[in-house]
XYZ file of N, CA and C in Angstrom:
795
model
N -91.156 -124.086 -45.356
C -89.825 -124.734 -44.683
C -90.097 -123.265 -44.609
N -88.677 -122.987 -42.678
C -88.197 -121.700 -42.520
C -87.179 -121.524 -43.454
N -86.801 -120.078 -42.349
C -85.604 -120.015 -44.232
C -84.411 -120.040 -42.672
N -83.237 -119.959 -42.918
C -81.742 -120.793 -42.195
C -81.281 -119.754 -41.852
N -80.879 -119.583 -41.008
C -79.804 -118.356 -40.950
C -78.718 -118.484 -42.026
N -77.902 -116.919 -41.921
C -76.831 -117.435 -43.100
C -75.721 -118.425 -42.377
N -75.259 -118.090 -40.917
C -74.099 -118.956 -39.785
C -75.028 -120.114 -40.011
N -76.298 -120.759 -40.559
C -75.633 -121.747 -40.414
C -75.927 -122.285 -41.874
N -76.020 -121.471 -42.896
C -76.099 -122.011 -43.811
C -74.582 -122.318 -44.515
N -73.670 -121.480 -43.632
C -72.156 -121.364 -43.880
C -71.607 -122.832 -42.802
N -72.130 -122.866 -42.045
C -71.610 -123.658 -41.607
C -71.547 -125.183 -42.581
N -72.714 -126.131 -42.190
C -73.441 -126.470 -43.412
C -71.945 -126.948 -44.312
N -72.201 -125.388 -44.801
C -70.926 -125.342 -46.183
C -69.185 -126.313 -45.934
N -68.790 -125.955 -44.035
C -68.312 -125.634 -44.460
C -67.567 -127.234 -43.633
N -68.915 -127.233 -43.389
C -69.041 -129.300 -42.482
C -68.500 -130.262 -43.528
N -70.044 -129.560 -45.062
C -69.502 -130.871 -45.980
C -68.453 -130.541 -47.124
N -67.565 -129.426 -46.798
C -66.499 -129.404 -46.893
C -65.368 -130.118 -46.563
N -65.230 -130.224 -45.396
C -64.433 -131.049 -44.698
C -64.748 -132.677 -44.610
N -66.126 -132.818 -44.818
C -66.021 -134.343 -44.643
C -65.713 -134.743 -46.240
N -66.123 -134.383 -47.220
C -65.410 -133.850 -48.184
C -64.091 -134.645 -48.677
N -63.253 -133.975 -47.436
C -61.870 -133.301 -47.862
C -61.700 -134.951 -46.929
N -62.156 -135.278 -46.359
C -61.911 -136.444 -45.613
C -62.075 -137.913 -46.263
N -63.641 -137.865 -47.026
C -63.659 -138.694 -47.935
C -62.249 -139.186 -49.066
N -61.594 -137.755 -49.756
C -60.827 -137.595 -50.260
C -59.665 -138.072 -50.254
N -58.992 -137.780 -48.652
C -57.504 -138.592 -48.202
C -58.075 -140.013 -48.346
N -58.727 -141.132 -47.604
C -59.142 -142.085 -47.731
C -59.270 -142.605 -48.265
N -59.452 -142.390 -49.846
C -59.848 -142.822 -50.951
C -58.826 -142.741 -51.874
N -57.735 -142.061 -51.453
C -56.500 -141.973 -52.044
C -56.096 -142.806 -51.580
N -55.993 -142.326 -50.113
C -55.031 -144.273 -48.722
C -55.604 -145.443 -49.221
N -56.731 -145.701 -49.948
C -56.968 -146.433 -50.901
C -56.878 -147.318 -52.045
N -56.303 -145.828 -52.773
C -55.866 -146.360 -53.687
C -56.938 -146.294 -55.316
N -58.212 -145.625 -54.126
C -59.115 -144.785 -55.655
C -59.366 -143.116 -55.804
N -59.581 -142.893 -57.126
C -58.924 -141.522 -57.463
C -60.091 -140.807 -57.230
N -59.502 -139.788 -56.887
C -60.864 -138.952 -56.114
C -60.744 -137.765 -56.713
N -61.935 -136.841 -57.873
C -61.639 -136.057 -58.071
C -61.629 -134.689 -57.455
N -61.437 -134.067 -57.111
C -61.309 -132.204 -56.233
C -62.221 -130.894 -57.355
N -62.695 -131.669 -58.608
C -64.332 -130.959 -58.890
C -65.208 -130.723 -58.544
N -66.197 -130.427 -59.627
C -67.274 -130.306 -58.037
C -68.415 -129.121 -57.441
N -68.595 -129.998 -56.251
C -69.228 -128.864 -56.029
C -68.462 -128.045 -54.712
N -67.818 -129.072 -53.838
C -67.057 -128.835 -52.577
C -65.529 -127.355 -53.651
N -65.680 -127.540 -54.474
C -64.842 -126.828 -55.535
C -65.113 -125.308 -55.725
N -66.545 -125.506 -56.034
C -67.718 -124.270 -56.270
C -68.393 -123.968 -54.555
N -68.115 -124.763 -54.086
C -68.552 -124.131 -52.601
C -67.430 -123.579 -51.684
N -65.762 -123.102 -52.215
C -64.682 -122.971 -51.341
C -64.676 -121.324 -52.323
N -64.928 -121.405 -53.567
C -64.317 -120.682 -54.464
C -65.365 -119.210 -54.158
N -66.805 -120.185 -52.835
C -67.752 -119.376 -53.085
C -67.206 -118.356 -51.884
N -66.786 -119.455 -51.013
C -66.405 -118.787 -49.693
C -64.474 -117.832 -49.464
N -63.980 -117.623 -50.702
C -63.215 -117.516 -50.737
C -63.515 -115.501 -51.982
N -64.759 -116.064 -52.119
C -64.968 -114.727 -53.120
C -65.695 -113.638 -51.466
N -66.441 -114.656 -50.730
C -67.590 -113.985 -49.474
C -65.789 -113.017 -48.690
N -65.048 -114.037 -47.896
C -63.752 -113.901 -47.216
C -63.209 -112.919 -47.615
N -63.386 -112.255 -49.352
C -62.070 -111.647 -50.043
C -60.520 -111.957 -50.166
N -60.642 -113.576 -50.441
C -59.180 -113.983 -50.589
C -59.425 -114.511 -52.128
N -60.484 -113.749 -52.820
C -59.789 -113.739 -54.337
C -58.258 -112.932 -55.122
N -57.852 -113.015 -55.689
C -56.568 -112.435 -56.672
C -56.667 -110.666 -56.870
N -56.441 -109.492 -56.089
C -56.610 -108.264 -56.516
C -55.532 -108.238 -57.528
N -56.133 -106.664 -57.480
C -56.010 -106.200 -59.497
C -54.571 -105.504 -59.323
N -53.933 -105.145 -59.737
C -52.676 -104.840 -60.073
C -53.197 -103.170 -60.419
N -52.877 -102.211 -60.085
C -53.098 -100.954 -59.901
C -52.596 -100.125 -60.755
N -52.845 -99.019 -61.391
C -52.121 -98.809 -63.138
C -51.436 -98.082 -62.274
N -50.023 -97.101 -63.290
C -48.911 -97.055 -63.370
C -49.010 -95.596 -62.527
N -47.992 -94.702 -62.622
C -48.669 -92.964 -62.584
C -48.533 -92.469 -63.749
N -48.319 -93.494 -65.638
C -47.857 -92.641 -66.704
C -49.565 -92.852 -66.926
N -49.975 -94.623 -66.669
C -50.880 -94.198 -67.037
C -52.004 -93.455 -66.441
N -51.820 -93.561 -64.629
C -52.599 -92.053 -64.618
C -52.962 -90.764 -64.879
N -51.441 -90.798 -65.301
C -51.863 -89.057 -65.843
C -52.028 -89.164 -67.154
N -52.252 -90.183 -67.821
C -52.580 -90.171 -69.041
C -54.192 -90.192 -68.925
N -54.681 -90.923 -67.760
C -56.334 -90.831 -67.799
C -56.420 -89.498 -68.030
N -55.528 -89.300 -66.828
C -56.429 -87.814 -66.730
C -56.706 -86.717 -67.656
N -55.390 -86.765 -68.203
C -55.864 -85.732 -68.957
C -56.440 -86.138 -70.377
N -56.535 -87.291 -70.870
C -58.712 -87.823 -71.121
C -59.390 -87.266 -70.606
N -59.735 -86.930 -69.094
C -60.309 -87.352 -69.156
C -60.781 -85.309 -68.949
N -59.899 -84.742 -68.664
C -59.472 -83.687 -68.190
C -60.398 -82.792 -69.875
N -59.397 -83.359 -71.676
C -59.948 -82.728 -72.098
C -61.380 -83.836 -72.321
N -62.836 -83.996 -72.069
C -63.501 -84.668 -71.873
C -64.204 -83.507 -71.510
N -64.300 -82.886 -70.001
C -64.468 -81.390 -69.462
C -64.107 -80.444 -69.906
N -63.214 -80.309 -70.864
C -62.970 -78.799 -71.285
C -63.306 -79.193 -72.194
N -64.414 -80.576 -73.233
C -65.249 -80.302 -74.234
C -67.154 -79.726 -73.533
N -67.164 -80.633 -72.556
C -68.350 -80.386 -71.837
C -68.129 -78.654 -71.964
N -67.917 -78.036 -70.679
C -67.781 -76.575 -70.365
C -67.542 -75.766 -71.922
N -67.221 -76.305 -72.915
C -67.626 -75.466 -74.366
C -69.028 -75.914 -75.066
N -69.519 -76.927 -74.690
C -70.655 -77.076 -74.883
C -71.253 -76.279 -73.990
N -71.760 -76.875 -72.321
C -72.635 -75.654 -71.583
C -72.172 -74.509 -72.024
N -71.409 -74.360 -72.130
C -71.090 -72.308 -71.777
C -72.067 -72.129 -74.040
N -72.458 -72.651 -74.609
C -72.765 -71.978 -75.826
C -74.391 -72.522 -75.195
N -74.378 -73.151 -74.313
C -76.473 -73.819 -74.439
C -76.659 -72.700 -73.339
N -75.436 -71.775 -72.153
C -75.856 -70.869 -71.839
C -76.508 -69.238 -72.576
N -75.261 -69.637 -73.105
C -75.309 -68.924 -74.203
C -76.956 -68.763 -75.217
N -77.129 -69.408 -75.872
C -78.407 -69.905 -76.465
C -79.490 -70.223 -75.518
N -79.709 -69.768 -74.221
C -80.788 -69.903 -73.091
C -81.247 -68.384 -72.626
N -79.707 -67.624 -72.955
C -80.407 -66.371 -72.630
C -80.768 -65.678 -73.240
N -80.269 -66.246 -74.709
C -80.708 -65.572 -76.387
C -81.456 -65.271 -76.271
N -82.075 -66.851 -75.746
C -83.519 -67.252 -76.140
C -84.778 -66.705 -75.400
N -84.049 -66.258 -73.686
C -84.794 -65.116 -72.858
C -84.840 -64.229 -73.169
N -84.537 -63.936 -73.717
C -84.309 -62.152 -74.660
C -85.008 -61.909 -75.403
N -85.168 -62.967 -75.935
C -86.644 -63.255 -77.265
C -87.963 -63.219 -77.385
N -87.534 -63.241 -75.254
C -89.565 -64.235 -75.756
C -89.250 -62.527 -74.916
N -88.112 -62.266 -74.046
C -89.648 -60.999 -73.327
C -90.148 -61.454 -72.090
N -90.911 -59.745 -72.662
C -92.625 -59.704 -72.196
C -92.815 -59.920 -72.485
N -93.337 -60.491 -74.032
C -94.198 -61.215 -74.354
C -94.488 -62.156 -74.407
N -93.710 -63.474 -73.996
C -93.612 -64.882 -73.490
C -93.077 -64.935 -72.417
N -93.887 -64.642 -71.066
C -92.661 -64.700 -70.118
C -93.062 -66.137 -69.615
N -94.489 -67.253 -70.025
C -93.097 -68.128 -69.559
C -92.566 -68.820 -69.716
N -91.918 -68.213 -71.339
C -91.123 -69.157 -72.642
C -89.451 -68.561 -71.606
N -89.682 -67.374 -71.755
C -88.940 -66.760 -70.554
C -88.058 -67.307 -69.191
N -89.424 -67.479 -68.972
C -88.693 -67.479 -67.629
C -88.224 -69.409 -68.094
N -88.358 -69.974 -68.843
C -87.682 -71.503 -68.447
C -87.120 -71.249 -69.330
N -86.248 -70.855 -69.557
C -85.564 -70.379 -70.361
C -84.120 -70.147 -69.361
N -84.601 -68.571 -68.733
C -84.317 -68.069 -67.394
C -84.002 -69.641 -66.156
N -84.241 -70.524 -66.251
C -84.079 -71.695 -65.563
C -83.059 -72.742 -65.836
N -83.818 -73.128 -67.162
C -82.392 -73.630 -67.861
C -81.206 -73.419 -67.370
N -81.828 -72.106 -67.860
C -79.720 -71.022 -67.767
C -79.571 -71.825 -66.854
N -79.998 -71.121 -64.970
C -79.688 -71.261 -64.027
C -79.043 -73.521 -63.919
N -79.726 -73.563 -64.421
C -79.002 -74.934 -64.443
C -78.077 -75.707 -64.614
N -77.862 -74.717 -65.931
C -76.209 -74.980 -66.743
C -75.826 -74.709 -66.136
N -75.690 -73.120 -66.159
C -74.345 -72.912 -64.885
C -74.067 -73.448 -64.128
N -75.365 -74.210 -62.877
C -74.650 -74.908 -61.881
C -74.217 -75.767 -62.466
N -74.096 -77.045 -63.308
C -73.202 -78.143 -63.982
C -71.845 -77.968 -64.900
N -71.888 -75.876 -64.882
C -70.817 -75.680 -65.695
C -69.919 -74.993 -64.319
N -70.923 -75.050 -62.729
C -69.361 -74.737 -62.123
C -69.322 -76.054 -61.752
N -70.574 -76.817 -62.471
C -69.213 -77.972 -60.661
C -68.213 -78.743 -62.440
N -68.837 -78.496 -62.902
C -67.740 -78.668 -64.040
C -66.392 -78.433 -63.705
N -66.480 -77.189 -63.732
C -64.771 -76.481 -63.214
C -64.341 -76.673 -62.067
N -65.451 -77.125 -60.882
C -64.448 -77.866 -59.626
C -64.103 -78.990 -60.157
N -64.998 -80.077 -61.335
C -64.329 -81.241 -61.284
C -62.923 -81.600 -61.878
N -62.947 -80.740 -62.579
C -61.282 -79.864 -63.739
C -60.559 -79.984 -63.154
N -60.602 -78.475 -61.967
C -59.031 -78.801 -60.932
C -59.711 -78.681 -61.229
N -59.925 -79.778 -59.180
C -59.944 -81.313 -59.003
C -58.621 -82.612 -59.780
N -59.282 -82.572 -61.103
C -58.121 -83.873 -62.049
C -57.018 -82.943 -62.263
N -56.656 -81.384 -62.222
C -55.823 -81.459 -62.573
C -54.322 -80.660 -61.987
N -55.705 -80.916 -59.405
C -54.508 -80.829 -58.944
C -53.797 -82.387 -58.912
N -54.655 -82.907 -59.245
C -54.266 -84.303 -59.074
C -53.812 -84.384 -60.028
N -53.336 -84.174 -61.063
C -52.464 -85.053 -62.011
C -50.873 -83.901 -62.160
N -51.186 -83.591 -61.286
C -50.194 -82.007 -60.967
C -48.755 -82.885 -59.745
N -49.755 -83.058 -58.862
C -49.627 -84.039 -57.676
C -48.760 -85.524 -57.747
N -49.420 -86.394 -58.973
C -49.122 -87.041 -59.233
C -47.228 -87.348 -60.766
N -47.531 -86.107 -61.166
C -46.243 -85.796 -61.701
C -46.153 -85.247 -60.729
N -45.721 -84.478 -60.244
C -45.517 -84.289 -58.932
C -44.117 -85.545 -58.379
N -45.184 -86.123 -58.028
C -44.659 -87.042 -56.770
C -43.601 -88.148 -58.332
N -44.722 -88.044 -59.395
C -43.459 -89.514 -60.372
C -41.435 -88.596 -60.804
N -41.494 -86.929 -60.007
C -40.289 -86.005 -60.404
C -39.779 -86.891 -59.689
N -40.121 -86.649 -57.940
C -39.595 -86.800 -57.062
C -38.865 -88.542 -57.016
N -39.844 -89.387 -57.674
C -39.172 -90.310 -56.900
C -38.018 -90.468 -58.408
N -37.941 -89.753 -59.373
C -36.794 -90.249 -60.040
C -35.988 -89.379 -59.695
N -36.193 -88.619 -59.333
C -35.129 -87.617 -58.243
C -34.522 -88.192 -57.315
N -35.110 -88.935 -56.445
C -34.516 -89.660 -55.133
C -33.627 -91.251 -56.283
N -34.299 -91.346 -57.056
C -34.039 -93.002 -58.175
C -32.506 -92.381 -58.175
N -32.208 -91.083 -58.310
C -30.978 -90.432 -59.126
C -30.175 -90.314 -58.156
N -30.111 -90.032 -57.011
C -29.661 -88.978 -55.409
C -28.869 -90.309 -55.324
N -30.042 -91.480 -55.136
C -29.992 -92.586 -54.641
C -28.053 -93.281 -55.743
N -28.757 -93.489 -57.005
C -27.344 -93.626 -57.577
C -26.250 -93.165 -57.207
N -26.492 -91.256 -56.724
C -24.578 -90.770 -57.201
C -24.349 -90.964 -55.555
N -25.064 -91.498 -54.297
C -24.869 -91.959 -53.323
C -23.984 -93.002 -53.403
N -24.384 -93.839 -54.129
C -24.238 -95.566 -54.016
C -22.734 -95.175 -54.780
N -22.631 -94.591 -56.230
C -21.331 -94.483 -56.561
C -20.145 -93.101 -56.368
N -20.987 -92.844 -55.139
C -19.572 -91.505 -53.843
C -18.897 -92.396 -53.568
N -20.072 -93.359 -52.724
C -19.652 -94.195 -51.788
C -18.911 -95.385 -52.333
N -19.265 -95.602 -53.449
C -18.512 -97.293 -53.977
C -16.818 -96.196 -54.575
N -16.537 -94.800 -54.935
C -15.871 -94.155 -55.491
C -14.749 -93.865 -53.323
N -14.944 -93.637 -52.774
C -14.285 -93.560 -51.478
C -14.146 -94.942 -51.005
N -14.741 -96.022 -51.269
C -14.552 -97.081 -50.661
C -13.691 -97.972 -50.194
N -12.288 -97.152 -51.156
C -11.135 -97.620 -50.684
C -9.946 -96.860 -49.933
N -10.727 -96.540 -49.422
C -9.844 -94.378 -49.035
C -10.226 -94.725 -47.427
N -9.544 -94.607 -46.694
C -9.653 -94.169 -45.340
C -9.188 -92.775 -44.709
N -9.693 -92.037 -43.902
C -9.431 -90.703 -43.390
C -8.467 -90.933 -42.594
N -7.933 -91.314 -42.196
C -7.144 -91.331 -41.083
C -5.396 -92.157 -42.557
N -5.932 -92.407 -43.219
C -4.230 -92.868 -44.169
C -4.200 -91.340 -45.255
N -5.861 -91.063 -45.451
C -5.484 -89.961 -46.036
C -4.908 -88.027 -45.443
N -4.941 -88.509 -43.616
C -4.706 -87.556 -43.333
C -2.586 -87.809 -43.026
N -2.517 -89.923 -42.931
C -0.983 -89.909 -42.920
C -0.430 -89.086 -43.832
N -0.770 -89.422 -45.297
C -0.248 -89.683 -46.819
C 0.078 -88.576 -46.558
N -1.087 -86.738 -46.654
C -1.266 -85.301 -46.316
C 0.218 -85.271 -45.771
N 0.411 -85.695 -44.050
C 1.333 -85.449 -43.555
C 3.009 -85.568 -43.757
N 2.795 -86.681 -44.637
C 4.032 -87.596 -45.518
C 3.980 -86.431 -46.647
N 2.967 -85.934 -47.267
C 3.876 -84.808 -48.479
C 3.826 -83.023 -47.785
N 3.603 -82.944 -46.278
C 4.000 -81.937 -45.569
C 5.290 -81.709 -45.502
N 5.726 -83.599 -44.991
C 7.498 -83.056 -44.272
C 8.206 -83.833 -45.480
N 7.097 -83.818 -46.263
C 8.645 -84.312 -47.971
C 8.784 -82.993 -48.732
N 8.132 -82.251 -48.802
C 7.862 -80.387 -49.023
C 8.776 -79.347 -48.107
N 8.416 -79.985 -46.652
C 9.986 -78.848 -45.625
C 11.582 -79.728 -46.029
N 11.405 -80.684 -46.543
C 12.641 -81.663 -46.304
C 12.747 -80.929 -47.986
N 12.087 -80.714 -49.216
C 13.093 -80.399 -49.766
C 13.759 -78.618 -49.779
N 12.433 -77.906 -49.150
C 12.670 -76.561 -48.950
C 13.836 -76.382 -48.021
N 13.886 -77.038 -47.854
C 16.172 -76.959 -46.475
C 17.414 -77.266 -47.319
N 16.540 -79.026 -48.417
C 17.545 -79.130 -49.181
C 17.251 -77.690 -50.230
N 16.486 -76.787 -50.819
C 16.740 -75.898 -52.491
C 18.198 -74.870 -50.896
N 17.137 -74.709 -50.280
C 17.905 -73.457 -48.530
C 19.630 -73.769 -49.149
N 20.087 -74.725 -48.930
C 21.043 -75.428 -48.087
C 22.168 -75.370 -49.707
N 21.860 -75.983 -51.246
C 21.955 -75.882 -52.500
C 22.036 -73.943 -52.537
N 21.733 -73.611 -52.257
C 21.481 -71.459 -52.663
C 22.890 -71.047 -51.947
N 22.666 -71.718 -50.607
C 23.665 -71.166 -49.937
C 25.136 -71.393 -50.291
N 25.944 -69.900 -50.161
C 26.788 -69.661 -50.696
C 28.526 -70.698 -49.820
N 29.079 -71.461 -50.464
C 29.932 -71.681 -49.203
C 31.930 -71.814 -50.221
N 32.534 -71.875 -49.223
C 33.437 -71.649 -49.363
C 34.388 -70.344 -48.272
N 35.414 -68.650 -48.683
C 35.972 -68.595 -48.186
C 35.235 -66.844 -47.588
N 34.221 -67.328 -48.290
C 32.711 -66.694 -48.300
C 31.766 -66.270 -46.906
N 32.203 -66.962 -46.112
C 31.229 -68.113 -44.882
C 32.207 -67.492 -44.211
N 33.818 -67.086 -44.061
C 34.046 -66.948 -42.616
C 34.652 -65.598 -42.752
N 34.064 -64.626 -43.749
C 33.933 -63.082 -43.417
C 32.359 -63.086 -42.735
N 33.117 -61.869 -41.813
C 31.853 -61.239 -41.169
C 31.820 -60.031 -41.678
N 30.159 -60.124 -42.451
C 29.498 -58.816 -43.009
C 29.958 -57.237 -42.016
N 29.759 -57.148 -40.970
C 30.027 -55.937 -40.776
C 30.686 -55.530 -40.466
N 32.024 -56.180 -39.680
C 33.328 -55.498 -40.435
C 34.250 -55.293 -41.606
N 32.913 -55.951 -42.147
C 33.215 -55.337 -43.916
C 33.056 -53.379 -43.871
N 32.026 -53.791 -43.541
C 30.994 -52.259 -43.618
C 32.029 -51.114 -42.624
N 32.365 -51.982 -41.754
C 32.490 -50.883 -40.897
C 34.143 -50.579 -41.759
N 34.435 -51.480 -41.933
C 36.406 -51.295 -42.684
C 35.782 -49.682 -43.681
N 35.180 -50.076 -44.316
C 34.313 -49.242 -45.349
C 34.244 -47.696 -45.437
N 33.316 -47.681 -44.106
C 33.424 -46.522 -43.458
C 34.949 -45.447 -43.588
N 35.413 -46.915 -42.410
C 36.690 -45.637 -42.432
C 37.604 -45.410 -43.530
N 37.793 -46.116 -44.689
C 38.290 -45.437 -46.066
C 37.414 -43.809 -46.938
N 36.150 -44.693 -45.849
C 35.371 -42.955 -47.246
C 36.090 -41.795 -46.847
N 35.852 -42.439 -44.663
C 36.153 -40.900 -43.948
C 38.131 -40.629 -44.580
N 38.833 -40.957 -44.708
C 39.907 -41.396 -45.022
C 40.096 -39.781 -46.121
N 39.534 -40.708 -46.843
C 39.904 -39.899 -48.024
C 38.804 -39.286 -48.186
N 37.841 -38.455 -47.388
C 36.935 -36.954 -47.001
C 38.092 -36.157 -46.579
N 38.895 -36.514 -45.709
C 39.421 -35.605 -44.180
C 41.124 -35.220 -46.165
N 41.742 -36.176 -46.526
C 42.281 -35.826 -47.766
C 41.711 -34.353 -48.200
N 40.520 -35.263 -48.838
C 40.132 -33.770 -49.710
C 40.508 -32.103 -49.195
N 39.644 -33.210 -47.742
C 39.421 -31.763 -47.028
C 40.908 -30.742 -46.638
N 42.535 -30.812 -47.120
C 43.576 -30.446 -46.487
C 43.722 -30.093 -47.795
N 43.729 -30.499 -48.579
C 44.098 -29.908 -50.594
C 43.055 -29.763 -50.574
N 42.672 -28.282 -50.113
C 41.243 -27.891 -50.093
C 42.098 -26.387 -50.724
N 43.556 -25.797 -50.393
C 43.769 -24.056 -50.692
C 45.386 -24.910 -50.777
N 45.289 -25.919 -51.285
C 46.835 -26.139 -51.899
C 46.944 -26.100 -53.631
N 45.903 -26.214 -53.909
C 45.131 -26.485 -55.796
C 46.318 -25.326 -56.006
N 47.087 -25.512 -57.419
C 47.267 -24.108 -57.994
C 46.523 -23.944 -59.444
N 46.758 -22.922 -60.379
C 46.616 -22.512 -61.451
C 46.664 -23.393 -62.186
N 45.902 -23.067 -63.172
C 45.780 -23.900 -64.359
C 46.512 -22.591 -65.385
N 47.494 -23.153 -66.407
C 48.745 -22.408 -67.131
C 47.371 -22.277 -67.976
N 47.810 -20.519 -68.626
C 47.097 -19.707 -69.681
C 46.659 -21.383 -70.357
N 45.562 -21.282 -71.833
C 45.608 -22.339 -72.549
C 46.590 -21.378 -74.087
N 47.718 -22.049 -74.496
C 47.993 -21.476 -75.881
C 47.140 -21.542 -77.107
N 46.663 -19.827 -77.514
C 46.022 -19.977 -78.564
C 47.049 -20.334 -79.819
N 46.727 -21.567 -81.424
C 47.635 -20.977 -81.828
C 47.979 -19.878 -82.817
N 49.046 -19.950 -83.653
C 49.207 -18.596 -84.081
C 49.009 -18.671 -85.583
N 49.056 -16.925 -86.181
C 48.561 -17.218 -87.477
C 49.054 -17.403 -88.121
N 49.328 -18.516 -89.827
C 49.534 -18.775 -90.593
C 50.700 -17.154 -91.411
N 51.321 -17.773 -91.543
C 53.434 -16.800 -92.432
C 52.570 -16.470 -93.483
N 52.265 -17.842 -94.400
C 51.917 -17.805 -95.753
C 51.318 -17.128 -96.365
N 51.607 -16.391 -97.748
C 50.231 -15.245 -98.052
C 49.741 -16.536 -99.102
N 48.599 -15.895 -98.444
C 47.306 -17.032 -99.493
C 46.918 -16.600 -100.763
N 46.832 -16.844 -101.119
C 46.796 -17.661 -102.643
C 45.868 -16.794 -103.175
N 45.511 -15.658 -105.199
C 45.275 -14.272 -104.477
C 44.201 -15.352 -105.799
N 43.080 -14.220 -105.502
C 42.086 -15.070 -106.431
C 42.142 -14.840 -107.914
N 41.874 -15.494 -108.465
C 41.805 -15.908 -109.656
C 41.523 -14.543 -110.852
N 42.446 -14.026 -111.829
C 42.006 -13.124 -112.734
C 40.761 -13.262 -113.500
N 39.909 -12.264 -113.828
C 38.958 -12.800 -114.668
C 39.087 -12.875 -115.849
N 38.838 -13.497 -116.731
C 38.759 -14.377 -118.107
C 38.745 -13.115 -119.175
N 38.158 -11.877 -119.081
C 39.038 -11.397 -119.769
C 39.644 -10.788 -119.657
N 40.582 -10.129 -118.941
C 42.323 -10.420 -117.911
C 42.582 -11.290 -118.771
N 43.124 -11.732 -118.838
C 43.745 -13.090 -119.167
C 44.238 -12.895 -120.327
N 42.900 -13.065 -121.574
C 42.398 -12.661 -122.564
C 43.155 -11.333 -123.357
N 43.545 -10.086 -122.462
C 44.316 -9.310 -123.212
C 45.636 -9.364 -122.654
N 46.393 -10.588 -121.643
C 47.723 -10.587 -121.434
C 48.563 -11.371 -122.693
N 47.301 -12.313 -123.426
C 47.376 -13.317 -124.593
C 48.287 -12.204 -125.316
N 47.112 -11.482 -125.608
C 47.718 -10.999 -126.657
C 48.190 -9.913 -126.812
N 49.525 -9.229 -125.521
C 50.074 -8.552 -125.766
C 51.232 -9.171 -125.475
N 51.270 -10.854 -125.130
C 52.263 -11.432 -125.533
C 52.352 -11.253 -126.518
N 51.904 -11.813 -126.919
C 51.615 -12.226 -128.758
C 52.414 -11.160 -129.286
N 51.626 -9.860 -129.667
C 52.373 -8.203 -129.671
C 53.864 -8.473 -130.024
N 54.550 -8.987 -128.323
C 55.862 -8.403 -128.627
C 56.123 -9.573 -129.522
N 55.833 -10.684 -129.328
C 57.152 -11.691 -130.390
C 56.894 -11.758 -131.810
N 55.787 -10.954 -132.261
C 55.962 -10.784 -133.430
C 56.783 -9.484 -133.694
N 56.713 -8.340 -132.806
C 57.970 -7.730 -132.806
C 59.747 -7.855 -133.223
């Protein structure tokens, strides 16, 4: 039996599915139940998988990707530590054998070289994973910032939705006009009223200057006519005698004794 071409197989499968579909339609038209399972469904599912019509798997979230990268980084760090230990062991083995067992020393050095290559590859892989994790973290942060900015823009738009620039200009013009009116009213209230408004201040200043000139001329005319001032009378000395100073106590006793002697005699 000669092998068939894949295209011929697909064509026959399609004809078979079409034939079953027509048979099912006729059976349902005559009231005969027709089962949808069987080989037809198997063929359709196979065609769906062949042409990529299967259900797509949902990708991981940024948080899940970051967590997975962190876990992988921990594994690689442990691998680095293990490789560094093995490299140190091979180096010590090469030193131990040295010239005594040249073959074993060379094998240890070859293993050391392979481990160093693995360590370099691990370092590069770890750097790549760290870069990816940082990129996802930055993207997540930027996305959060953008969402916050969008919310802020919506809030700002909502705050200004009832405002119109023309209305704002009109309001500011009204405020300026009212301020000018208030200033005019204040000036009118503080202005003096009554007789003082009819008097010219310049005329008052001229009159005051004339009075000052007249007073100065009068003082100049009476400079030589001033009379001498009379001498100041001093008070006279008192004519009464000043009382004598009190006599000492010994003189008083002597006088009393003298008076007593005269009375006795």
